[in-house]
PDB file of C-alpha atoms in Angstrom:
ATOM      1  CA  MET A   1      31.655 -25.982  12.755  1.00 46.00           C
ATOM      2  CA  ALA A   2      30.414 -22.404  12.475  1.00 48.00           C
ATOM      3  CA  SER A   3      32.335 -19.734  14.311  1.00 47.00           C
ATOM      4  CA  LEU A   4      30.763 -17.635  17.054  1.00 46.00           C
ATOM      5  CA  ALA A   5      30.647 -14.671  14.691  1.00 52.00           C
ATOM      6  CA  GLU A   6      28.798 -16.734  12.074  1.00 51.00           C
ATOM      7  CA  ILE A   7      26.320 -18.033  14.658  1.00 48.00           C
ATOM      8  CA  ARG A   8      25.613 -14.533  15.894  1.00 48.00           C
ATOM      9  CA  ALA A   9      25.168 -13.236  12.332  1.00 57.00           C
ATOM     10  CA  ARG A  10      22.719 -16.039  11.512  1.00 56.00           C
ATOM     11  CA  LEU A  11      20.707 -15.492  14.683  1.00 54.00           C
ATOM     12  CA  GLN A  12      20.565 -11.777  14.015  1.00 57.00           C
ATOM     13  CA  ALA A  13      19.347 -12.380  10.466  1.00 58.00           C
ATOM     14  CA  ALA A  14      16.677 -14.812  11.676  1.00 53.00           C
ATOM     15  CA  GLU A  15      15.509 -12.348  14.301  1.00 52.00           C
ATOM     16  CA  SER A  16      15.255  -9.588  11.699  1.00 49.00           C
ATOM     17  CA  LYS A  17      13.138 -11.776   9.428  1.00 45.00           C
ATOM     18  CA  GLN A  18      10.778 -12.833  12.199  1.00 43.00           C
ATOM     19  CA  GLY A  19      10.356  -9.284  13.423  1.00 39.00           C
ATOM     20  CA  GLY A  20       9.651  -7.939   9.950  1.00 37.00           C
ATOM     21  CA  GLN A  21       6.849 -10.399   9.302  1.00 37.00           C
ATOM     22  CA  SER A  22       4.704  -8.871  12.008  1.00 37.00           C
ATOM     23  CA  THR A  23       2.327  -6.021  11.258  1.00 37.00           C
ATOM     24  CA  GLY A  24       4.330  -3.375  13.041  1.00 40.00           C
ATOM     25  CA  GLY A  25       4.767  -5.200  16.367  1.00 47.00           C
ATOM     26  CA  ASP A  26       1.573  -3.834  17.925  1.00 58.00           C
ATOM     27  CA  ASN A  27      -0.795  -5.432  15.427  1.00 81.00           C
ATOM     28  CA  SER A  28      -1.946  -1.974  14.391  1.00 91.00           C
ATOM     29  CA  ILE A  29      -2.521  -2.944  10.744  1.00 94.00           C
ATOM     30  CA  TYR A  30      -5.625  -5.036  10.222  1.00 96.00           C
ATOM     31  CA  PRO A  31      -4.912  -7.918   7.774  1.00 95.00           C
ATOM     32  CA  HIS A  32      -8.294  -8.244   6.063  1.00 96.00           C
ATOM     33  CA  TRP A  33      -6.610 -10.281   3.307  1.00 94.00           C
ATOM     34  CA  ASN A  34      -6.267 -13.142   5.820  1.00 94.00           C
ATOM     35  CA  MET A  35     -10.035 -13.675   5.844  1.00 96.00           C
ATOM     36  CA  GLU A  36     -11.361 -16.924   4.437  1.00 94.00           C
ATOM     37  CA  GLU A  37     -13.460 -16.928   1.289  1.00 95.00           C
ATOM     38  CA  GLY A  38     -17.017 -15.952   2.205  1.00 95.00           C
ATOM     39  CA  GLN A  39     -16.026 -13.964   5.308  1.00 96.00           C
ATOM     40  CA  SER A  40     -16.622 -10.257   5.900  1.00 97.00           C
ATOM     41  CA  ALA A  41     -15.227  -7.620   8.253  1.00 97.00           C
ATOM     42  CA  THR A  42     -16.968  -4.390   9.214  1.00 98.00           C
ATOM     43  CA  LEU A  43     -14.735  -1.316   9.355  1.00 98.00           C
ATOM     44  CA  ARG A  44     -15.415   2.244  10.441  1.00 98.00           C
ATOM     45  CA  PHE A  45     -13.066   4.720   8.796  1.00 98.00           C
ATOM     46  CA  LEU A  46     -11.839   7.816  10.604  1.00 97.00           C
ATOM     47  CA  PRO A  47     -10.485  11.129   9.253  1.00 96.00           C
ATOM     48  CA  ASP A  48      -6.795  11.677   8.630  1.00 96.00           C
ATOM     49  CA  GLY A  49      -5.065  13.286  11.590  1.00 96.00           C
ATOM     50  CA  ASN A  50      -3.437  15.626   9.076  1.00 95.00           C
ATOM     51  CA  THR A  51      -6.143  18.278   8.652  1.00 91.00           C
ATOM     52  CA  LYS A  52      -4.460  19.532   5.470  1.00 92.00           C
ATOM     53  CA  ASN A  53      -5.334  16.284   3.712  1.00 92.00           C
ATOM     54  CA  THR A  54      -8.558  16.640   1.714  1.00 88.00           C
ATOM     55  CA  PHE A  55      -9.206  12.922   1.934  1.00 92.00           C
ATOM     56  CA  PHE A  56      -9.487  10.333   4.689  1.00 95.00           C
ATOM     57  CA  TRP A  57      -6.813   8.203   3.018  1.00 95.00           C
ATOM     58  CA  GLN A  58      -3.269   8.516   1.681  1.00 95.00           C
ATOM     59  CA  GLU A  59      -2.272   7.065  -1.671  1.00 94.00           C
ATOM     60  CA  ARG A  60       0.953   5.141  -1.971  1.00 94.00           C
ATOM     61  CA  ALA A  61       2.681   4.083  -5.210  1.00 95.00           C
ATOM     62  CA  MET A  62       5.495   1.542  -5.272  1.00 95.00           C
ATOM     63  CA  ILE A  63       7.422  -0.200  -8.043  1.00 96.00           C
ATOM     64  CA  ARG A  64       8.626  -3.772  -7.701  1.00 95.00           C
ATOM     65  CA  LEU A  65      12.039  -4.676  -9.109  1.00 97.00           C
ATOM     66  CA  PRO A  66      12.660  -8.435  -9.414  1.00 96.00           C
ATOM     67  CA  PHE A  67      16.227  -9.732  -9.463  1.00 96.00           C
ATOM     68  CA  ASN A  68      17.631 -13.160 -10.329  1.00 92.00           C
ATOM     69  CA  GLY A  69      18.967 -13.852  -6.865  1.00 92.00           C
ATOM     70  CA  VAL A  70      21.680 -12.016  -4.933  1.00 93.00           C
ATOM     71  CA  LYS A  71      25.156 -11.632  -6.388  1.00 91.00           C
ATOM     72  CA  GLY A  72      27.628 -13.995  -4.738  1.00 87.00           C
ATOM     73  CA  GLU A  73      25.001 -16.331  -3.247  1.00 85.00           C
ATOM     74  CA  MET A  74      24.959 -19.650  -5.083  1.00 79.00           C
ATOM     75  CA  ASP A  75      21.572 -20.913  -3.848  1.00 76.00           C
ATOM     76  CA  SER A  76      19.819 -17.559  -3.993  1.00 75.00           C
ATOM     77  CA  LYS A  77      16.274 -17.487  -5.364  1.00 89.00           C
ATOM     78  CA  GLN A  78      14.586 -14.554  -7.068  1.00 92.00           C
ATOM     79  CA  VAL A  79      14.360 -11.543  -4.771  1.00 94.00           C
ATOM     80  CA  MET A  80      12.207  -8.437  -4.934  1.00 95.00           C
ATOM     81  CA  VAL A  81      13.072  -4.842  -4.102  1.00 96.00           C
ATOM     82  CA  GLN A  82      10.359  -2.232  -3.786  1.00 94.00           C
ATOM     83  CA  VAL A  83      11.091   1.423  -4.434  1.00 96.00           C
ATOM     84  CA  PRO A  84       8.875   4.493  -4.141  1.00 96.00           C
ATOM     85  CA  CYS A  85       7.488   5.962  -7.342  1.00 96.00           C
ATOM     86  CA  VAL A  86       8.186   9.697  -7.170  1.00 95.00           C
ATOM     87  CA  GLU A  87       4.926  10.439  -8.945  1.00 93.00           C
ATOM     88  CA  MET A  88       3.566  10.366  -5.372  1.00 92.00           C
ATOM     89  CA  TRP A  89       5.268  13.760  -5.053  1.00 92.00           C
ATOM     90  CA  ASN A  90       4.151  14.919  -8.511  1.00 92.00           C
ATOM     91  CA  GLU A  91       7.621  14.446  -9.966  1.00 93.00           C
ATOM     92  CA  ALA A  92       8.776  12.548 -13.039  1.00 93.00           C
ATOM     93  CA  CYS A  93       9.554   8.903 -12.330  1.00 95.00           C
ATOM     94  CA  PRO A  94      12.661   7.649 -14.206  1.00 93.00           C
ATOM     95  CA  ILE A  95      11.239   4.128 -14.397  1.00 95.00           C
ATOM     96  CA  LEU A  96       7.802   5.070 -15.715  1.00 95.00           C
ATOM     97  CA  ALA A  97       9.390   7.435 -18.221  1.00 92.00           C
ATOM     98  CA  GLU A  98      10.948   4.347 -19.791  1.00 92.00           C
ATOM     99  CA  VAL A  99       8.064   1.936 -19.240  1.00 93.00           C
ATOM    100  CA  ARG A 100       5.399   4.185 -20.790  1.00 93.00           C
ATOM    101  CA  ASN A 101       6.984   3.688 -24.185  1.00 90.00           C
ATOM    102  CA  TRP A 102       6.693  -0.087 -23.849  1.00 92.00           C
ATOM    103  CA  PHE A 103       2.914   0.116 -24.138  1.00 92.00           C
ATOM    104  CA  LYS A 104       3.311   1.283 -27.729  1.00 90.00           C
ATOM    105  CA  ASP A 105       4.571  -2.203 -28.606  1.00 88.00           C
ATOM    106  CA  LYS A 106       2.134  -5.054 -27.981  1.00 90.00           C
ATOM    107  CA  SER A 107       4.978  -7.495 -27.348  1.00 89.00           C
ATOM    108  CA  LEU A 108       6.185  -5.329 -24.443  1.00 90.00           C
ATOM    109  CA  GLU A 109       2.830  -4.756 -22.720  1.00 92.00           C
ATOM    110  CA  ASP A 110       3.251  -7.615 -20.255  1.00 91.00           C
ATOM    111  CA  MET A 111       6.687  -6.328 -19.324  1.00 91.00           C
ATOM    112  CA  GLY A 112       5.222  -2.870 -18.914  1.00 93.00           C
ATOM    113  CA  ARG A 113       2.648  -4.164 -16.448  1.00 94.00           C
ATOM    114  CA  LYS A 114       5.401  -5.963 -14.538  1.00 94.00           C
ATOM    115  CA  TYR A 115       7.272  -2.720 -13.877  1.00 95.00           C
ATOM    116  CA  TRP A 116       4.318  -0.374 -13.634  1.00 95.00           C
ATOM    117  CA  LYS A 117       3.640   1.242 -10.270  1.00 95.00           C
ATOM    118  CA  LYS A 118       1.362  -0.575  -7.822  1.00 94.00           C
ATOM    119  CA  ARG A 119      -1.000   1.661  -5.908  1.00 93.00           C
ATOM    120  CA  SER A 120      -2.482   1.098  -2.479  1.00 94.00           C
ATOM    121  CA  TYR A 121      -4.305   3.348  -0.048  1.00 96.00           C
ATOM    122  CA  ILE A 122      -3.775   3.842   3.684  1.00 96.00           C
ATOM    123  CA  PHE A 123      -6.850   4.355   5.888  1.00 97.00           C
ATOM    124  CA  GLN A 124      -7.432   4.269   9.638  1.00 98.00           C
ATOM    125  CA  GLY A 125     -10.388   3.397  11.815  1.00 98.00           C
ATOM    126  CA  PHE A 126     -12.039   0.748  13.953  1.00 98.00           C
ATOM    127  CA  VAL A 127     -12.708  -2.916  13.264  1.00 97.00           C
ATOM    128  CA  ARG A 128     -16.327  -3.331  14.363  1.00 97.00           C
ATOM    129  CA  GLU A 129     -16.857  -6.932  13.244  1.00 96.00           C
ATOM    130  CA  ASN A 130     -13.810  -9.163  13.008  1.00 96.00           C
ATOM    131  CA  PRO A 131     -13.959 -12.710  11.564  1.00 96.00           C
ATOM    132  CA  LEU A 132     -10.253 -13.358  12.230  1.00 95.00           C
ATOM    133  CA  SER A 133     -10.159 -15.506  15.363  1.00 91.00           C
ATOM    134  CA  ASP A 134      -6.381 -15.194  15.750  1.00 90.00           C
ATOM    135  CA  ASP A 135      -6.335 -11.417  15.371  1.00 90.00           C
ATOM    136  CA  LYS A 136      -5.696  -9.572  18.619  1.00 86.00           C
ATOM    137  CA  SER A 137      -6.799  -5.978  18.978  1.00 85.00           C
ATOM    138  CA  PRO A 138      -3.909  -3.707  20.027  1.00 91.00           C
ATOM    139  CA  GLU A 139      -3.999  -1.387  23.020  1.00 92.00           C
ATOM    140  CA  ASN A 140      -4.839   1.451  20.660  1.00 95.00           C
ATOM    141  CA  PRO A 141      -7.934   0.142  18.828  1.00 96.00           C
ATOM    142  CA  ILE A 142      -7.534   2.699  16.032  1.00 97.00           C
ATOM    143  CA  ARG A 143      -6.019   0.527  13.334  1.00 97.00           C
ATOM    144  CA  ARG A 144      -4.654   1.106   9.879  1.00 97.00           C
ATOM    145  CA  PHE A 145      -5.978  -0.496   6.708  1.00 97.00           C
ATOM    146  CA  ILE A 146      -4.034  -1.146   3.507  1.00 95.00           C
ATOM    147  CA  ILE A 147      -6.617  -1.038   0.734  1.00 95.00           C
ATOM    148  CA  GLY A 148      -5.963  -2.165  -2.846  1.00 94.00           C
ATOM    149  CA  PRO A 149      -7.428  -0.619  -6.021  1.00 93.00           C
ATOM    150  CA  GLN A 150     -10.383  -3.019  -6.226  1.00 93.00           C
ATOM    151  CA  ILE A 151     -11.790  -2.136  -2.813  1.00 95.00           C
ATOM    152  CA  PHE A 152     -10.799   1.508  -3.225  1.00 94.00           C
ATOM    153  CA  THR A 153     -12.899   1.761  -6.395  1.00 92.00           C
ATOM    154  CA  THR A 154     -15.936   0.669  -4.347  1.00 92.00           C
ATOM    155  CA  ILE A 155     -15.107   3.095  -1.538  1.00 93.00           C
ATOM    156  CA  LYS A 156     -14.665   5.998  -3.935  1.00 90.00           C
ATOM    157  CA  GLY A 157     -17.569   5.163  -6.209  1.00 86.00           C
ATOM    158  CA  ALA A 158     -20.173   5.118  -3.432  1.00 81.00           C
ATOM    159  CA  LEU A 159     -19.216   8.652  -2.407  1.00 83.00           C
ATOM    160  CA  MET A 160     -21.070   9.884  -5.503  1.00 80.00           C
ATOM    161  CA  ASP A 161     -24.394   8.530  -4.208  1.00 79.00           C
ATOM    162  CA  PRO A 162     -26.763  11.557  -4.134  1.00 81.00           C
ATOM    163  CA  GLU A 163     -28.362  10.186  -0.946  1.00 79.00           C
ATOM    164  CA  LEU A 164     -25.068  10.437   0.924  1.00 82.00           C
ATOM    165  CA  GLU A 165     -25.312  13.658   2.918  1.00 83.00           C
ATOM    166  CA  GLU A 166     -22.396  13.292   5.343  1.00 87.00           C
ATOM    167  CA  LEU A 167     -18.833  12.092   4.972  1.00 91.00           C
ATOM    168  CA  PRO A 168     -18.571   8.416   5.966  1.00 94.00           C
ATOM    169  CA  THR A 169     -16.017   9.421   8.606  1.00 95.00           C
ATOM    170  CA  ASP A 170     -18.432  11.702  10.492  1.00 95.00           C
ATOM    171  CA  TYR A 171     -18.411  10.778  14.189  1.00 97.00           C
ATOM    172  CA  LEU A 172     -22.207  11.011  14.523  1.00 96.00           C
ATOM    173  CA  ARG A 173     -23.615  10.263  11.076  1.00 94.00           C
ATOM    174  CA  GLY A 174     -20.877   8.201   9.476  1.00 95.00           C
ATOM    175  CA  LEU A 175     -21.149   4.858   7.721  1.00 95.00           C
ATOM    176  CA  ASP A 176     -19.564   1.457   8.234  1.00 97.00           C
ATOM    177  CA  PHE A 177     -17.786  -0.259   5.365  1.00 97.00           C
ATOM    178  CA  ARG A 178     -18.089  -4.008   4.944  1.00 97.00           C
ATOM    179  CA  VAL A 179     -15.121  -5.766   3.343  1.00 97.00           C
ATOM    180  CA  SER A 180     -16.271  -9.070   1.854  1.00 97.00           C
ATOM    181  CA  LYS A 181     -13.847 -11.606   0.460  1.00 96.00           C
ATOM    182  CA  GLY A 182     -14.770 -13.883  -2.388  1.00 95.00           C
ATOM    183  CA  ALA A 183     -12.842 -15.624  -5.141  1.00 92.00           C
ATOM    184  CA  LYS A 184     -12.704 -15.250  -8.897  1.00 91.00           C
ATOM    185  CA  GLY A 185     -10.412 -17.115 -11.242  1.00 88.00           C
ATOM    186  CA  GLY A 186      -8.419 -18.478  -8.334  1.00 86.00           C
ATOM    187  CA  PHE A 187      -7.743 -15.021  -6.874  1.00 89.00           C
ATOM    188  CA  ALA A 188      -9.261 -13.051  -4.014  1.00 91.00           C
ATOM    189  CA  ASP A 189     -12.204 -10.937  -5.115  1.00 94.00           C
ATOM    190  CA  TYR A 190     -13.617  -8.056  -3.066  1.00 95.00           C
ATOM    191  CA  ASN A 191     -16.351  -6.858  -5.414  1.00 93.00           C
ATOM    192  CA  GLY A 192     -18.939  -7.795  -2.786  1.00 94.00           C
ATOM    193  CA  SER A 193     -17.625  -5.096  -0.433  1.00 96.00           C
ATOM    194  CA  LYS A 194     -19.976  -2.170   0.192  1.00 94.00           C
ATOM    195  CA  TRP A 195     -20.949   0.730   2.406  1.00 95.00           C
ATOM    196  CA  ALA A 196     -23.697   0.331   4.981  1.00 93.00           C
ATOM    197  CA  ARG A 197     -26.915   2.149   4.096  1.00 87.00           C
ATOM    198  CA  LYS A 198     -27.693   3.126   7.680  1.00 91.00           C
ATOM    199  CA  GLU A 199     -25.832   5.871   9.518  1.00 93.00           C
ATOM    200  CA  SER A 200     -24.396   5.243  12.971  1.00 95.00           C
ATOM    201  CA  ALA A 201     -22.475   7.189  15.606  1.00 97.00           C
ATOM    202  CA  LEU A 202     -19.200   6.190  17.188  1.00 97.00           C
ATOM    203  CA  THR A 203     -19.718   4.261  20.397  1.00 97.00           C
ATOM    204  CA  GLU A 204     -18.626   5.730  23.715  1.00 97.00           C
ATOM    205  CA  ALA A 205     -15.626   3.386  23.723  1.00 97.00           C
ATOM    206  CA  GLU A 206     -14.633   4.413  20.185  1.00 97.00           C
ATOM    207  CA  GLN A 207     -14.951   8.108  20.968  1.00 97.00           C
ATOM    208  CA  ALA A 208     -12.895   7.581  24.118  1.00 97.00           C
ATOM    209  CA  ALA A 209     -10.191   5.872  22.042  1.00 97.00           C
ATOM    210  CA  VAL A 210     -10.048   8.837  19.657  1.00 97.00           C
ATOM    211  CA  ASP A 211      -9.795  11.230  22.613  1.00 97.00           C
ATOM    212  CA  ALA A 212      -7.107   9.144  24.321  1.00 96.00           C
ATOM    213  CA  HIS A 213      -4.905   8.204  21.362  1.00 96.00           C
ATOM    214  CA  GLY A 214      -5.671  10.800  18.712  1.00 96.00           C
ATOM    215  CA  LEU A 215      -5.692  10.207  14.979  1.00 97.00           C
ATOM    216  CA  PHE A 216      -2.702   9.088  12.921  1.00 96.00           C
ATOM    217  CA  ASP A 217      -1.182  11.479  10.402  1.00 97.00           C
ATOM    218  CA  LEU A 218      -1.378   9.001   7.538  1.00 96.00           C
ATOM    219  CA  SER A 219       1.391  10.728   5.591  1.00 94.00           C
ATOM    220  CA  THR A 220       3.889   9.507   8.195  1.00 94.00           C
ATOM    221  CA  PHE A 221       3.360   5.961   6.926  1.00 94.00           C
ATOM    222  CA  LEU A 222       4.431   6.818   3.384  1.00 93.00           C
ATOM    223  CA  PRO A 223       7.979   6.006   2.262  1.00 93.00           C
ATOM    224  CA  LYS A 224      10.681   8.676   2.315  1.00 93.00           C
ATOM    225  CA  LYS A 225      10.971  10.722  -0.848  1.00 94.00           C
ATOM    226  CA  PRO A 226      14.095   9.565  -2.717  1.00 95.00           C
ATOM    227  CA  SER A 227      16.996  11.979  -2.995  1.00 95.00           C
ATOM    228  CA  ASP A 228      18.724  12.713  -6.326  1.00 95.00           C
ATOM    229  CA  VAL A 229      21.338  10.094  -5.480  1.00 96.00           C
ATOM    230  CA  GLU A 230      18.656   7.534  -4.610  1.00 96.00           C
ATOM    231  CA  LEU A 231      16.831   8.273  -7.873  1.00 96.00           C
ATOM    232  CA  LYS A 232      20.013   7.428  -9.771  1.00 96.00           C
ATOM    233  CA  VAL A 233      20.290   4.186  -7.786  1.00 96.00           C
ATOM    234  CA  ILE A 234      16.652   3.345  -8.560  1.00 96.00           C
ATOM    235  CA  LYS A 235      17.233   3.842 -12.287  1.00 95.00           C
ATOM    236  CA  GLU A 236      20.397   1.731 -12.166  1.00 96.00           C
ATOM    237  CA  MET A 237      18.584  -1.057 -10.293  1.00 96.00           C
ATOM    238  CA  PHE A 238      15.712  -0.939 -12.772  1.00 96.00           C
ATOM    239  CA  GLU A 239      18.060  -1.349 -15.738  1.00 94.00           C
ATOM    240  CA  ALA A 240      19.850  -4.238 -14.010  1.00 95.00           C
ATOM    241  CA  SER A 241      16.537  -5.912 -13.190  1.00 94.00           C
ATOM    242  CA  VAL A 242      15.334  -5.703 -16.796  1.00 93.00           C
ATOM    243  CA  ASP A 243      18.666  -7.098 -17.977  1.00 92.00           C
ATOM    244  CA  GLY A 244      18.226 -10.129 -15.711  1.00 92.00           C
ATOM    245  CA  GLN A 245      21.131  -9.365 -13.397  1.00 94.00           C
ATOM    246  CA  PRO A 246      21.259 -10.469  -9.744  1.00 94.00           C
ATOM    247  CA  TYR A 247      20.856  -7.966  -6.939  1.00 96.00           C
ATOM    248  CA  ASP A 248      24.230  -6.416  -6.030  1.00 95.00           C
ATOM    249  CA  THR A 249      24.435  -5.685  -2.304  1.00 93.00           C
ATOM    250  CA  GLU A 250      27.740  -3.842  -2.607  1.00 93.00           C
ATOM    251  CA  ARG A 251      26.347  -1.419  -5.185  1.00 94.00           C
ATOM    252  CA  TRP A 252      22.866  -0.786  -3.815  1.00 96.00           C
ATOM    253  CA  GLY A 253      22.691  -2.237  -0.306  1.00 93.00           C
ATOM    254  CA  GLN A 254      23.036   1.104   1.474  1.00 92.00           C
ATOM    255  CA  TYR A 255      20.015   2.483  -0.400  1.00 94.00           C
ATOM    256  CA  PHE A 256      17.414  -0.216  -1.148  1.00 95.00           C
ATOM    257  CA  ARG A 257      17.514  -3.918  -0.321  1.00 92.00           C
ATOM    258  CA  PRO A 258      15.353  -7.023  -0.599  1.00 91.00           C
ATOM    259  CA  ALA A 259      13.588  -8.043   2.598  1.00 84.00           C
ATOM    260  CA  GLY A 260      15.991  -9.659   5.062  1.00 80.00           C
ATOM    261  CA  VAL A 261      19.185  -8.912   3.127  1.00 81.00           C
ATOM    262  CA  GLN A 262      22.022  -7.527   5.261  1.00 76.00           C
ATOM    263  CA  ALA A 263      23.596  -4.163   4.517  1.00 76.00           C
ATOM    264  CA  PRO A 264      27.179  -4.140   3.211  1.00 78.00           C
ATOM    265  CA  ALA A 265      29.977  -3.669   5.735  1.00 72.00           C
ATOM    266  CA  GLY A 266      29.802  -0.201   7.224  1.00 63.00           C
ATOM    267  CA  GLY A 267      26.235   0.262   6.013  1.00 56.00           C
ATOM    268  CA  SER A 268      23.001   0.631   7.922  1.00 50.00           C
ATOM    269  CA  ALA A 269      20.877  -2.013   9.663  1.00 48.00           C
ATOM    270  CA  PRO A 270      19.177  -4.905   7.821  1.00 46.00           C
ATOM    271  CA  ALA A 271      16.174  -4.063   5.698  1.00 48.00           C
ATOM    272  CA  PRO A 272      12.899  -5.184   7.307  1.00 44.00           C
ATOM    273  CA  ALA A 273      11.795  -8.622   6.130  1.00 39.00           C
ATOM    274  CA  ALA A 274       8.248  -8.579   4.864  1.00 38.00           C
ATOM    275  CA  ASP A 275       6.525  -9.511   1.664  1.00 37.00           C
ATOM    276  CA  GLY A 276       4.498  -7.959  -1.085  1.00 38.00           C
ATOM    277  CA  ASP A 277       3.308  -4.554  -0.032  1.00 41.00           C
ATOM    278  CA  THR A 278       6.226  -3.418   2.137  1.00 40.00           C
ATOM    279  CA  PRO A 279       8.655  -0.805   0.792  1.00 37.00           C
ATOM    280  CA  THR A 280      12.328  -1.355   1.564  1.00 43.00           C
ATOM    281  CA  PRO A 281      14.137   1.982   1.452  1.00 44.00           C
ATOM    282  CA  VAL A 282      16.831   1.829   4.107  1.00 45.00           C
ATOM    283  CA  ALA A 283      16.536   5.396   5.349  1.00 40.00           C
ATOM    284  CA  LYS A 284      12.909   5.048   6.419  1.00 41.00           C
ATOM    285  CA  PRO A 285      11.407   1.545   6.681  1.00 38.00           C
ATOM    286  CA  ALA A 286       7.771   2.405   6.186  1.00 39.00           C
ATOM    287  CA  LEU A 287       4.644   0.486   7.015  1.00 42.00           C
ATOM    288  CA  LYS A 288       5.573  -3.107   7.825  1.00 42.00           C
ATOM    289  CA  VAL A 289       2.711  -5.246   6.606  1.00 44.00           C
ATOM    290  CA  ALA A 290       2.408  -8.629   4.963  1.00 45.00           C
ATOM    291  CA  ALA A 291      -0.256  -7.377   2.587  1.00 51.00           C
ATOM    292  CA  PRO A 292      -0.575  -8.744  -0.940  1.00 52.00           C
ATOM    293  CA  VAL A 293       0.625  -6.472  -3.703  1.00 47.00           C
ATOM    294  CA  SER A 294      -1.954  -4.331  -5.473  1.00 45.00           C
ATOM    295  CA  ASP A 295      -3.002  -5.295  -8.968  1.00 46.00           C
ATOM    296  CA  PHE A 296      -1.800  -3.504 -12.074  1.00 45.00           C
ATOM    297  CA  ASP A 297      -3.563  -0.153 -12.087  1.00 51.00           C
ATOM    298  CA  GLU A 298      -5.388   0.155 -15.400  1.00 45.00           C
ATOM    299  CA  ASP A 299      -6.742   3.629 -14.632  1.00 48.00           C
ATOM    300  CA  ASP A 300      -3.277   5.129 -14.457  1.00 60.00           C
ATOM    301  CA  ALA A 301      -1.346   3.278 -17.133  1.00 66.00           C
ATOM    302  CA  PRO A 302      -0.890   4.327 -20.770  1.00 67.00           C
ATOM    303  CA  ALA A 303      -3.478   3.020 -23.182  1.00 60.00           C
ATOM    304  CA  PRO A 304      -2.496  -0.482 -24.364  1.00 56.00           C
ATOM    305  CA  THR A 305      -2.546  -1.451 -28.010  1.00 55.00           C
ATOM    306  CA  ALA A 306      -5.960  -3.040 -27.489  1.00 49.00           C
ATOM    307  CA  PRO A 307      -8.672  -1.118 -25.594  1.00 46.00           C
ATOM    308  CA  VAL A 308      -9.353  -2.207 -22.023  1.00 43.00           C
ATOM    309  CA  ALA A 309     -12.851  -1.902 -20.564  1.00 42.00           C
ATOM    310  CA  LYS A 310     -13.024   0.207 -17.431  1.00 44.00           C
ATOM    311  CA  PRO A 311     -15.787   0.311 -14.827  1.00 42.00           C
ATOM    312  CA  ALA A 312     -18.190   3.218 -15.058  1.00 43.00           C
ATOM    313  CA  GLY A 313     -17.010   6.215 -13.101  1.00 45.00           C
ATOM    314  CA  SER A 314     -13.484   4.893 -12.646  1.00 44.00           C
ATOM    315  CA  GLY A 315     -12.023   8.079 -14.088  1.00 49.00           C
ATOM    316  CA  GLN A 316     -13.757  10.300 -11.536  1.00 51.00           C
ATOM    317  CA  LYS A 317     -11.221  12.220  -9.471  1.00 54.00           C
ATOM    318  CA  ALA A 318     -11.419  11.833  -5.714  1.00 53.00           C
ATOM    319  CA  GLU A 319     -11.071  15.608  -5.326  1.00 58.00           C
ATOM    320  CA  ASP A 320     -14.265  16.122  -7.347  1.00 57.00           C
ATOM    321  CA  ILE A 321     -16.110  13.456  -5.385  1.00 52.00           C
ATOM    322  CA  LEU A 322     -15.396  14.937  -1.969  1.00 58.00           C
ATOM    323  CA  ALA A 323     -16.007  18.467  -3.234  1.00 59.00           C
ATOM    324  CA  MET A 324     -19.507  17.435  -4.344  1.00 57.00           C
ATOM    325  CA  ILE A 325     -20.243  15.896  -0.941  1.00 54.00           C
ATOM    326  CA  ARG A 326     -19.138  19.034   0.861  1.00 58.00           C
ATOM    327  CA  ALA A 327     -21.169  21.199  -1.517  1.00 61.00           C
ATOM    328  CA  ARG A 328     -24.292  19.177  -0.680  1.00 53.00           C
ATOM    329  CA  GLN A 329     -23.601  19.648   3.042  1.00 54.00           C
ATOM    330  CA  GLN A 330     -23.516  23.432   2.642  1.00 62.00           C
ATOM    331  CA  LYS A 331     -26.901  23.616   0.928  1.00 59.00           C
TER     332      LYS A 331
END
């Protein structure tokens, strides 16, 4: 029979896992990936509350480190730890410094993709048409959206349309964005997503929500920048992951942990339990969301041994795109 201490520990672990699988407790993140094939949702993006941000999104880059179970647990399955890529702060990433060289060897390309950073983009706005019957709008209807590279390419590409005279986030002359989910090769496909062609103003209710709640500073939902000590831990974990070692809670548990794994004795609280797109640094659990992980980002990776076709305009910098829109507005 389990002791009282064991029962309490198990209940606490179960509670942590259940809590982490929510989208932040207040349902503030809209899970568009839960749509059925053939469904669409209409979103209206809003500006970033941080006026210093040129864009109406924040880019996030994470690296996934798979481990062969947890050290000391006999029935442990493969676990995943996500760590921030410090290229988000324009600094050299110790993992990518190693992985970039792998693309020079064709036999290592697949491994390179496995450890390459996964990018996603954080937006905010309103859900104007919602096909998810079980989705409940939170008290604050301004929600956050976790957008992967495929949809982001569509969002960014349309900003170069010469007929676009205002930013899509303009309160009076902005545009809706329709996220459409299809399937291709057994995977979700969002290539049917597009901007509306007709401008529309925020409704009275939407404007009232902005006035009442304000806009999120999207940078607050990014992971904490790793310290020098944490960078050393990240590099050590990366090397252990590549070598096929199990995750060692005693060595790394106070820094980064798989979802739901308890901290070592005397450490901090359990890491939030969530899948795919959720970072797990202990010091700042950022952005709980059960979003699928972004695809390998071809635009940002070293050139493989064989050329890879890229969509037209994919190399266009977002800074240049928004600068051109603003220049047209001033004419």
